Amino acid sequence: MLEGLTTGAIIERGKNVVMNTYGRLGMTMVKGDGAWVWDSDGRQYLDFVTGLAVNSLGHGHPAIVRAIQEQAKEILHTSNIYWIPNQVALAERLVKHSFADKVFFCNSGAEANEAAFKLARKYAKKKFGVHKYEVVSLENSFHGRTLATLTLTGQTKYQQGFDPLPLGFTYAALNDIDALRAKVSNDTAAVFIEPIQGEGGVIPASIEFLREARALCDQYGALLIFDEVQCGVGRTGKLFAYEWSGVVPDIMTLAKALGGGVPIGAMLATDEVAGAFQPGDHASTFGGNPLATAAGCAVLDIMLEEGFLEGVQERAAYFQQGLETLVQKYRTGESVRGKGFIVGWPVSKLGPEIVEACLQNGLLINCVGGKILRFLPPLTVEKTEIDKALGILDEVLSRIWR
Ligand SMILES: *Cc1c(COP(=O)(O)O)cnc(C)c1O
C-alpha cells in the first residue's frame, strides 16, 4: 500500500484524509527488524520508542511472526459467545505469573481501565452499598481517552472541552500519603495508581506510598488498582512492575506490550473481586480474539524463558549508567529516573529539539510534556545498540545543550 511514495508524499496525502489528533513527527516506518526500523526513503533508525512500549520484543521477532501467521491460517476471529482456546492459554499464563485469578480481555489500555473502573464500582456497590462509588486517582496520571478514563487521568489538559465529565472522581498527589488519606473514605470504591507514571514523565511511585495506599484501601474496603498498561509486561525487568514493591493490587490493567504489536488489553483481578461481574455486565467483541491471544502467548513465552528478565535488568542497568554519565557530562541538573527500560530524563524545555536532532541522526526517542526525554527501547536491545544510541545522544547534546 502506497509503495514507492516518498515520506513527504505520504505525509501530504495523510494530512488530507487522516484526522488531526496527533502532533506527528515528519517520518514514517515501513520496515522493522529487532531494534531497527526503516522509513519509506530507506533511512535506518535505532528505535528507542518501540511504538510507545508496544514492540517490547523488537520488530519482527520470529516467534511472534510465526504465532500470528499460523493462527491467521486457522481462524482469525470467532466471538466471546464461544470459548477461545488461545484466550484460555493466555489467561492461564497471566494468572500463573501474577496475583490474579481471573482475566478479562479487551483491545487497548483505555478499555482495560474502563473495565477495571466498572468492575470496581459493581463490586463496591454489591458488597457495601450504592453510596460507595468514588474513585481516587493521582495528579499527573494517564489512564486513557474514553470519557471515564480521561476523567481518571489527573491532567486537565486532556479533559478540556469534553465536559460534563462523569461524576465520582477525585485526585491526590503522587507519593504524598497525607494527600491520598484526605481523599479516601467509606465512599471510595477504588484507588487507581500507575506504579510508574509514564505519560506523566516517568515518575515512579515510592514503595512507601504503594504500601500506605494498600493499607488505606484495606482500611476503607476500597480496591487498589494498578495501571500497568505502560510499565507492565517485562518493561521494568520484572514481568509486572508491582513485583518490585511487594505491594499486591486487587485489579491490574495491561495492554501495550502484551500483544507484541497486535492490539490487546487485559484486566486482571482476584476471584473475590472478579465475582462481581456476571454474564451481561461487560463485554468486548474483539476482546481476546484468537489472533491477539496467539500473539500474547508468544510474547509471554519469550519473556518467561529462563534468564530473559535478568538479561533485561542487566542491560537496562548498563543503559541507565550510560545515561547517568551523560547527565554528569552535561550537568543537566536532575538525574535519570525510572526502572529497567522505562527511563525519563528531565531536560527543561529542550525536549522537542533533542528528539528532532536524534531523529535526524538515526535515533528515535520520545519526549513527554515537552521537557522529559523518555526512553523505551526494546527489551531485547543489545549492548552495542545501547552504545550506538548513547553515542548519538552525546553528539546531539554536545550541539544543543546550553
Ligand atoms: C497508554 C496508556 C493507557 C491507554 O492505552 P491505550 O491503548 O492508548 O488506550 C492507559 N494507561 C497507561 C498507563 C498508558 O500508558
Short mmCIF file of C-alpha atoms and ligand atoms in Angstrom, two decimals:
data_model
loop_
_atom_site.label_atom_id
_atom_site.label_comp_id
_atom_site.label_asym_id
_atom_site.label_seq_id
_atom_site.Cartn_x
_atom_site.Cartn_y
_atom_site.Cartn_z
CA MET A 1 0.00 0.00 0.00
CA LEU A 2 1.39 3.36 -1.09
CA GLU A 3 4.61 1.59 -2.11
CA GLY A 4 7.14 3.76 -3.82
CA LEU A 5 5.91 7.02 -2.35
CA THR A 6 8.40 9.22 -0.55
CA THR A 7 7.91 10.05 3.11
CA GLY A 8 6.94 13.60 2.11
CA ALA A 9 4.28 12.39 -0.31
CA ILE A 10 2.73 10.03 2.26
CA ILE A 11 2.53 12.82 4.84
CA GLU A 12 0.99 15.18 2.29
CA ARG A 13 -1.75 12.67 1.44
CA GLY A 14 -2.21 11.81 5.11
CA LYS A 15 -2.95 15.41 6.03
CA ASN A 16 -5.84 15.36 3.56
CA VAL A 17 -7.61 12.34 4.99
CA VAL A 18 -6.38 11.41 8.49
CA MET A 19 -7.91 13.25 11.43
CA ASN A 20 -5.60 15.74 13.06
CA THR A 21 -5.40 14.22 16.55
CA TYR A 22 -1.62 13.85 16.89
CA GLY A 23 1.24 16.33 16.63
CA ARG A 24 3.07 13.89 14.37
CA LEU A 25 6.77 13.91 13.56
CA GLY A 26 7.62 14.03 9.85
CA MET A 27 8.59 10.40 9.50
CA THR A 28 7.13 7.01 8.59
CA MET A 29 8.24 3.49 9.42
CA VAL A 30 7.71 0.85 6.79
CA LYS A 31 10.03 -1.94 7.94
CA GLY A 32 11.48 -3.14 11.22
CA ASP A 33 13.98 -5.71 12.39
CA GLY A 34 14.88 -6.08 16.07
CA ALA A 35 15.76 -2.65 17.45
CA TRP A 36 15.97 -1.12 13.95
CA VAL A 37 13.38 0.47 11.65
CA TRP A 38 13.48 1.92 8.14
CA ASP A 39 11.46 4.80 6.71
CA SER A 40 9.97 4.99 3.24
CA ASP A 41 13.07 6.75 1.95
CA GLY A 42 15.22 3.82 3.10
CA ARG A 43 16.78 5.65 6.05
CA GLN A 44 17.59 3.50 9.07
CA TYR A 45 16.87 4.34 12.72
CA LEU A 46 17.50 2.79 16.11
CA ASP A 47 14.08 2.53 17.74
CA PHE A 48 14.06 3.62 21.40
CA VAL A 49 10.34 4.37 21.29
CA THR A 50 9.02 0.94 20.24
CA GLY A 51 5.58 2.23 19.35
CA LEU A 52 5.33 3.63 22.90
CA ALA A 53 6.26 0.50 24.83
CA VAL A 54 4.39 -1.83 22.47
CA ASN A 55 7.08 -3.60 20.42
CA SER A 56 8.90 -4.74 23.54
CA LEU A 57 10.48 -7.74 21.85
CA GLY A 58 11.70 -5.65 18.97
CA HIS A 59 10.37 -5.69 15.42
CA GLY A 60 9.76 -8.91 13.54
CA HIS A 61 10.50 -11.29 16.39
CA PRO A 62 10.35 -14.70 14.64
CA ALA A 63 8.28 -16.38 17.38
CA ILE A 64 5.63 -13.66 17.27
CA VAL A 65 5.55 -13.60 13.47
CA ARG A 66 5.18 -17.37 13.42
CA ALA A 67 2.38 -17.37 16.03
CA ILE A 68 0.42 -14.75 14.07
CA GLN A 69 0.96 -16.45 10.70
CA GLU A 70 -0.06 -19.85 11.99
CA GLN A 71 -3.14 -18.53 13.73
CA ALA A 72 -4.17 -16.50 10.67
CA LYS A 73 -4.20 -19.71 8.65
CA GLU A 74 -6.52 -21.42 11.15
CA ILE A 75 -9.08 -18.81 12.21
CA LEU A 76 -8.80 -15.07 12.90
CA HIS A 77 -11.88 -14.32 14.93
CA THR A 78 -14.78 -16.17 16.47
CA SER A 79 -16.62 -14.38 19.28
CA ASN A 80 -16.72 -14.42 23.04
CA ILE A 81 -20.04 -16.20 22.83
CA TYR A 82 -17.79 -19.25 22.23
CA TRP A 83 -14.72 -20.43 24.14
CA ILE A 84 -11.40 -19.37 22.60
CA PRO A 85 -8.51 -21.78 23.29
CA ASN A 86 -5.72 -19.18 22.88
CA GLN A 87 -7.55 -16.88 25.28
CA VAL A 88 -7.66 -19.62 27.89
CA ALA A 89 -3.96 -20.28 27.36
CA LEU A 90 -3.04 -16.60 27.73
CA ALA A 91 -5.23 -16.19 30.82
CA GLU A 92 -3.54 -19.24 32.36
CA ARG A 93 -0.12 -17.70 31.80
CA LEU A 94 -1.17 -14.35 33.29
CA VAL A 95 -2.81 -15.97 36.30
CA LYS A 96 0.14 -18.27 36.93
CA HIS A 97 2.61 -15.38 36.97
CA SER A 98 0.62 -12.72 38.84
CA PHE A 99 -1.52 -12.18 41.93
CA ALA A 100 -4.67 -12.58 39.83
CA ASP A 101 -7.18 -15.42 39.45
CA LYS A 102 -9.29 -14.19 36.52
CA VAL A 103 -8.72 -12.19 33.34
CA PHE A 104 -10.98 -10.10 31.11
CA PHE A 105 -9.64 -9.35 27.62
CA CYS A 106 -10.19 -6.22 25.56
CA ASN A 107 -8.23 -4.31 22.92
CA SER A 108 -6.47 -1.34 24.49
CA GLY A 109 -5.28 0.27 27.67
CA ALA A 110 -8.23 2.62 27.94
CA GLU A 111 -10.63 -0.28 27.61
CA ALA A 112 -8.77 -2.25 30.26
CA ASN A 113 -9.05 0.71 32.66
CA GLU A 114 -12.69 1.24 31.73
CA ALA A 115 -13.31 -2.42 32.59
CA ALA A 116 -11.42 -2.07 35.87
CA PHE A 117 -13.42 1.01 36.75
CA LYS A 118 -16.73 -0.73 36.03
CA LEU A 119 -15.72 -3.85 37.96
CA ALA A 120 -14.65 -1.77 40.96
CA ARG A 121 -17.95 0.11 41.06
CA LYS A 122 -20.00 -3.04 40.66
CA TYR A 123 -18.04 -4.80 43.39
CA ALA A 124 -18.24 -1.88 45.81
CA LYS A 125 -21.97 -1.36 45.33
CA LYS A 126 -22.76 -5.05 45.66
CA LYS A 127 -20.62 -5.54 48.73
CA PHE A 128 -21.01 -2.23 50.58
CA GLY A 129 -23.98 -0.35 49.12
CA VAL A 130 -24.87 2.20 46.46
CA HIS A 131 -23.06 5.07 48.22
CA LYS A 132 -19.66 3.50 47.53
CA TYR A 133 -18.75 4.67 44.05
CA GLU A 134 -15.99 7.26 44.36
CA VAL A 135 -12.70 6.63 42.63
CA VAL A 136 -9.42 8.28 43.58
CA SER A 137 -6.66 8.65 41.01
CA LEU A 138 -3.43 10.61 41.03
CA GLU A 139 -2.47 14.00 39.73
CA ASN A 140 -0.36 13.85 36.59
CA SER A 141 -1.58 10.32 35.85
CA PHE A 142 -2.63 8.96 32.47
CA HIS A 143 -5.29 6.27 32.07
CA GLY A 144 -6.69 6.65 28.54
CA ARG A 145 -9.03 8.66 26.32
CA THR A 146 -12.52 7.26 26.84
CA LEU A 147 -14.77 9.54 28.86
CA ALA A 148 -14.29 7.62 32.11
CA THR A 149 -10.55 7.08 31.66
CA LEU A 150 -9.81 10.67 30.68
CA THR A 151 -11.70 11.67 33.80
CA LEU A 152 -9.48 9.26 35.77
CA THR A 153 -6.50 10.92 34.12
CA GLY A 154 -5.31 13.58 36.55
CA GLN A 155 -4.36 16.19 33.94
CA THR A 156 -6.94 18.81 32.99
CA LYS A 157 -5.41 19.35 29.54
CA TYR A 158 -6.87 16.01 28.44
CA GLN A 159 -10.31 16.88 29.79
CA GLN A 160 -10.83 20.37 28.41
CA GLY A 161 -13.76 20.65 26.02
CA PHE A 162 -15.28 17.30 26.93
CA ASP A 163 -17.33 18.21 29.98
CA PRO A 164 -19.66 17.40 31.59
CA LEU A 165 -17.43 14.61 32.85
CA PRO A 166 -18.76 11.58 34.74
CA LEU A 167 -19.17 12.04 38.49
CA GLY A 168 -17.40 10.48 41.44
CA PHE A 169 -13.73 11.11 40.61
CA THR A 170 -11.21 12.77 42.88
CA TYR A 171 -7.42 13.23 42.71
CA ALA A 172 -4.45 13.17 45.06
CA ALA A 173 -0.77 13.94 44.59
CA LEU A 174 1.59 11.07 43.82
CA ASN A 175 3.90 9.99 46.66
CA ASP A 176 2.01 12.17 49.16
CA ILE A 177 0.31 9.78 51.52
CA ASP A 178 -1.40 12.55 53.52
CA ALA A 179 -2.98 13.84 50.33
CA LEU A 180 -4.22 10.36 49.50
CA ARG A 181 -5.51 9.82 53.03
CA ALA A 182 -7.53 13.01 52.74
CA LYS A 183 -9.34 11.63 49.69
CA VAL A 184 -10.05 8.03 50.69
CA SER A 185 -13.21 7.40 52.70
CA ASN A 186 -16.00 4.87 53.19
CA ASP A 187 -17.41 6.11 49.88
CA THR A 188 -14.25 5.14 47.96
CA ALA A 189 -14.66 2.21 45.60
CA ALA A 190 -11.10 2.19 44.26
CA VAL A 191 -7.73 3.89 44.08
CA PHE A 192 -6.01 3.89 40.67
CA ILE A 193 -2.21 4.06 40.57
CA GLU A 194 0.41 3.65 37.84
CA PRO A 195 3.39 2.07 39.65
CA ILE A 196 5.44 4.24 37.29
CA GLN A 197 3.67 7.22 35.74
CA GLY A 198 4.51 7.01 32.04
CA GLU A 199 2.88 9.88 30.12
CA GLY A 200 3.25 11.97 33.28
CA GLY A 201 7.04 11.96 32.84
CA VAL A 202 8.33 8.58 34.03
CA ILE A 203 7.76 9.15 37.73
CA PRO A 204 7.89 6.06 39.95
CA ALA A 205 5.54 5.69 42.91
CA SER A 206 7.65 5.13 46.02
CA ILE A 207 7.39 1.78 47.75
CA GLU A 208 6.27 3.52 50.95
CA PHE A 209 3.48 5.26 49.04
CA LEU A 210 2.29 2.00 47.49
CA ARG A 211 2.36 0.29 50.90
CA GLU A 212 0.41 3.08 52.53
CA ALA A 213 -2.08 3.10 49.65
CA ARG A 214 -2.60 -0.64 50.16
CA ALA A 215 -3.18 -0.14 53.88
CA LEU A 216 -5.62 2.73 53.26
CA CYS A 217 -7.59 0.65 50.76
CA ASP A 218 -7.77 -2.23 53.22
CA GLN A 219 -8.91 0.09 55.99
CA TYR A 220 -11.79 1.50 53.91
CA GLY A 221 -12.72 -1.55 51.85
CA ALA A 222 -11.56 0.13 48.63
CA LEU A 223 -9.90 -1.74 45.78
CA LEU A 224 -6.31 -0.98 44.85
CA ILE A 225 -5.95 -0.89 41.06
CA PHE A 226 -2.56 -0.79 39.33
CA ASP A 227 -2.47 0.52 35.77
CA GLU A 228 0.47 -1.36 34.27
CA VAL A 229 -0.52 -0.62 30.68
CA GLN A 230 2.87 1.01 30.07
CA CYS A 231 5.16 -0.27 32.84
CA GLY A 232 3.95 -3.89 32.84
CA VAL A 233 4.81 -6.94 30.71
CA GLY A 234 8.58 -7.01 31.22
CA ARG A 235 9.29 -3.28 30.75
CA THR A 236 10.88 -2.81 34.19
CA GLY A 237 12.83 -6.07 34.14
CA LYS A 238 10.17 -7.97 36.04
CA LEU A 239 7.04 -9.28 34.35
CA PHE A 240 4.97 -6.75 36.33
CA ALA A 241 6.22 -3.53 37.89
CA TYR A 242 4.34 -4.15 41.15
CA GLU A 243 6.66 -7.09 41.86
CA TRP A 244 9.46 -4.65 42.72
CA SER A 245 7.39 -3.23 45.58
CA GLY A 246 5.89 -6.38 47.01
CA VAL A 247 2.58 -4.50 47.14
CA VAL A 248 -0.20 -6.51 45.55
CA PRO A 249 -3.24 -4.86 43.95
CA ASP A 250 -6.79 -6.21 43.66
CA ILE A 251 -7.02 -5.36 39.97
CA MET A 252 -4.33 -4.74 37.35
CA THR A 253 -4.63 -3.50 33.78
CA LEU A 254 -2.33 -4.36 30.89
CA ALA A 255 -2.17 -3.57 27.17
CA LYS A 256 0.66 -2.04 25.11
CA ALA A 257 3.37 -4.76 25.12
CA LEU A 258 1.03 -7.68 25.74
CA GLY A 259 0.41 -8.42 22.05
CA GLY A 260 3.89 -7.58 20.77
CA GLY A 261 2.27 -5.11 18.34
CA VAL A 262 -1.14 -6.75 17.93
CA PRO A 263 -3.81 -4.74 19.78
CA ILE A 264 -4.87 -6.37 23.05
CA GLY A 265 -5.74 -5.26 26.57
CA ALA A 266 -6.38 -7.21 29.74
CA MET A 267 -7.90 -6.59 33.15
CA LEU A 268 -6.79 -9.00 35.86
CA ALA A 269 -8.44 -9.44 39.25
CA THR A 270 -8.68 -11.70 42.26
CA ASP A 271 -11.54 -14.22 42.35
CA GLU A 272 -13.24 -12.29 45.13
CA VAL A 273 -13.40 -9.11 43.04
CA ALA A 274 -13.95 -10.74 39.64
CA GLY A 275 -17.06 -12.42 41.04
CA ALA A 276 -18.89 -9.08 40.92
CA PHE A 277 -19.17 -9.42 37.11
CA GLN A 278 -21.91 -11.69 35.85
CA PRO A 279 -22.75 -12.56 32.23
CA GLY A 280 -24.01 -9.40 30.54
CA ASP A 281 -22.18 -6.95 32.82
CA HIS A 282 -19.28 -6.27 30.49
CA ALA A 283 -18.15 -7.42 27.05
CA SER A 284 -15.94 -6.79 24.04
CA THR A 285 -16.46 -8.06 20.50
CA PHE A 286 -12.78 -8.38 19.65
CA GLY A 287 -11.51 -8.87 23.23
CA GLY A 288 -9.02 -11.72 23.43
CA ASN A 289 -9.70 -12.98 19.92
CA PRO A 290 -7.71 -15.93 18.58
CA LEU A 291 -5.16 -13.78 16.72
CA ALA A 292 -4.44 -11.32 19.52
CA THR A 293 -4.16 -14.01 22.17
CA ALA A 294 -1.87 -16.14 19.96
CA ALA A 295 0.46 -13.13 19.86
CA GLY A 296 0.06 -12.61 23.62
CA CYS A 297 1.02 -16.22 24.37
CA ALA A 298 4.11 -15.90 22.17
CA VAL A 299 5.14 -12.69 23.95
CA LEU A 300 4.81 -14.18 27.42
CA ASP A 301 6.54 -17.42 26.45
CA ILE A 302 9.59 -15.44 25.35
CA MET A 303 9.62 -13.16 28.39
CA LEU A 304 9.25 -16.11 30.76
CA GLU A 305 12.16 -18.02 29.25
CA GLU A 306 14.84 -18.62 31.84
CA GLY A 307 17.18 -15.65 32.13
CA PHE A 308 15.23 -13.30 29.84
CA LEU A 309 14.14 -10.82 32.52
CA GLU A 310 17.53 -10.99 34.25
CA GLY A 311 19.09 -10.05 30.92
CA VAL A 312 16.70 -7.10 30.66
CA GLN A 313 17.70 -5.91 34.14
CA GLU A 314 21.39 -6.21 33.34
CA ARG A 315 21.27 -4.35 30.00
CA ALA A 316 18.88 -1.75 31.45
CA ALA A 317 21.36 -1.02 34.25
CA TYR A 318 24.07 -0.61 31.59
CA PHE A 319 21.87 1.83 29.67
CA GLN A 320 20.97 3.85 32.77
CA GLN A 321 24.65 4.07 33.74
CA GLY A 322 25.46 5.37 30.29
CA LEU A 323 22.73 7.99 30.57
CA GLU A 324 23.95 8.96 34.03
CA THR A 325 27.40 9.55 32.56
CA LEU A 326 25.83 11.97 30.06
CA VAL A 327 23.94 13.67 32.90
CA GLN A 328 27.28 14.28 34.64
CA LYS A 329 28.94 15.42 31.44
CA TYR A 330 26.26 17.96 30.53
CA ARG A 331 25.23 18.85 34.10
CA THR A 332 21.57 18.92 33.11
CA GLY A 333 20.57 19.11 36.74
CA GLU A 334 18.20 16.26 37.53
CA SER A 335 19.32 12.69 37.07
CA VAL A 336 17.57 9.97 35.10
CA ARG A 337 14.72 8.04 36.67
CA GLY A 338 12.58 5.01 36.02
CA LYS A 339 13.10 1.29 36.22
CA GLY A 340 14.53 -1.15 33.74
CA PHE A 341 13.82 0.03 30.20
CA ILE A 342 11.36 2.81 31.03
CA VAL A 343 13.62 5.77 31.65
CA GLY A 344 12.98 9.50 31.87
CA TRP A 345 15.48 12.35 31.73
CA PRO A 346 14.37 15.93 32.51
CA VAL A 347 15.96 18.36 30.04
CA SER A 348 13.95 21.55 30.72
CA LYS A 349 12.40 22.92 27.52
CA LEU A 350 14.86 21.33 25.11
CA GLY A 351 12.92 18.06 24.74
CA PRO A 352 11.41 18.56 21.26
CA GLU A 353 14.67 19.93 19.85
CA ILE A 354 16.67 16.97 21.16
CA VAL A 355 14.06 14.49 19.86
CA GLU A 356 14.20 16.07 16.38
CA ALA A 357 18.01 16.14 16.32
CA CYS A 358 18.18 12.49 17.40
CA LEU A 359 15.71 11.62 14.64
CA GLN A 360 17.94 13.33 12.08
CA ASN A 361 20.86 11.31 13.43
CA GLY A 362 19.09 7.96 13.28
CA LEU A 363 17.78 7.53 16.83
CA LEU A 364 14.08 7.51 17.70
CA ILE A 365 13.32 8.76 21.20
CA ASN A 366 10.29 10.48 22.61
CA CYS A 367 9.64 13.34 24.97
CA VAL A 368 6.77 13.84 27.41
CA GLY A 369 5.41 17.20 28.48
CA GLY A 370 7.99 18.93 26.26
CA LYS A 371 10.72 18.54 28.85
CA ILE A 372 11.33 14.93 29.80
CA LEU A 373 13.09 12.63 27.38
CA ARG A 374 11.53 9.19 27.55
CA PHE A 375 13.42 6.07 26.52
CA LEU A 376 11.52 2.87 25.78
CA PRO A 377 13.96 0.63 23.89
CA PRO A 378 13.06 -2.93 23.03
CA LEU A 379 13.75 -5.28 25.94
CA THR A 380 15.89 -7.26 23.52
CA VAL A 381 18.20 -4.33 22.68
CA GLU A 382 21.88 -5.30 22.62
CA LYS A 383 24.72 -3.52 24.37
CA THR A 384 26.27 -2.46 21.06
CA GLU A 385 22.95 -0.86 20.13
CA ILE A 386 22.79 0.87 23.52
CA ASP A 387 26.30 2.22 22.90
CA LYS A 388 25.21 3.47 19.49
CA ALA A 389 22.17 5.26 20.97
CA LEU A 390 24.26 6.84 23.74
CA GLY A 391 26.77 7.99 21.14
CA ILE A 392 24.08 9.71 19.05
CA LEU A 393 22.64 11.33 22.17
CA ASP A 394 26.08 12.55 23.23
CA GLU A 395 26.72 14.04 19.80
CA VAL A 396 23.31 15.75 19.74
CA LEU A 397 23.63 17.12 23.27
CA SER A 398 27.09 18.48 22.60
CA ARG A 399 25.49 20.76 19.98
CA ILE A 400 22.14 21.52 21.64
CA TRP A 401 22.73 21.67 25.39
CA ARG A 402 23.19 25.20 26.63
C1 LIG B 1 -1.06 4.21 27.00
C2 LIG B 1 -1.67 4.14 28.34
C3 LIG B 1 -3.06 3.97 28.51
C4 LIG B 1 -4.01 3.99 27.36
O1 LIG B 1 -3.80 2.93 26.49
P1 LIG B 1 -4.50 2.94 25.03
O2 LIG B 1 -4.15 1.58 24.49
O3 LIG B 1 -3.89 4.05 24.27
O4 LIG B 1 -5.94 3.12 25.24
C5 LIG B 1 -3.54 3.81 29.80
N1 LIG B 1 -2.73 3.83 30.85
C6 LIG B 1 -1.40 4.00 30.73
C7 LIG B 1 -0.55 3.98 31.95
C8 LIG B 1 -0.83 4.19 29.48
O5 LIG B 1 0.48 4.39 29.36
#
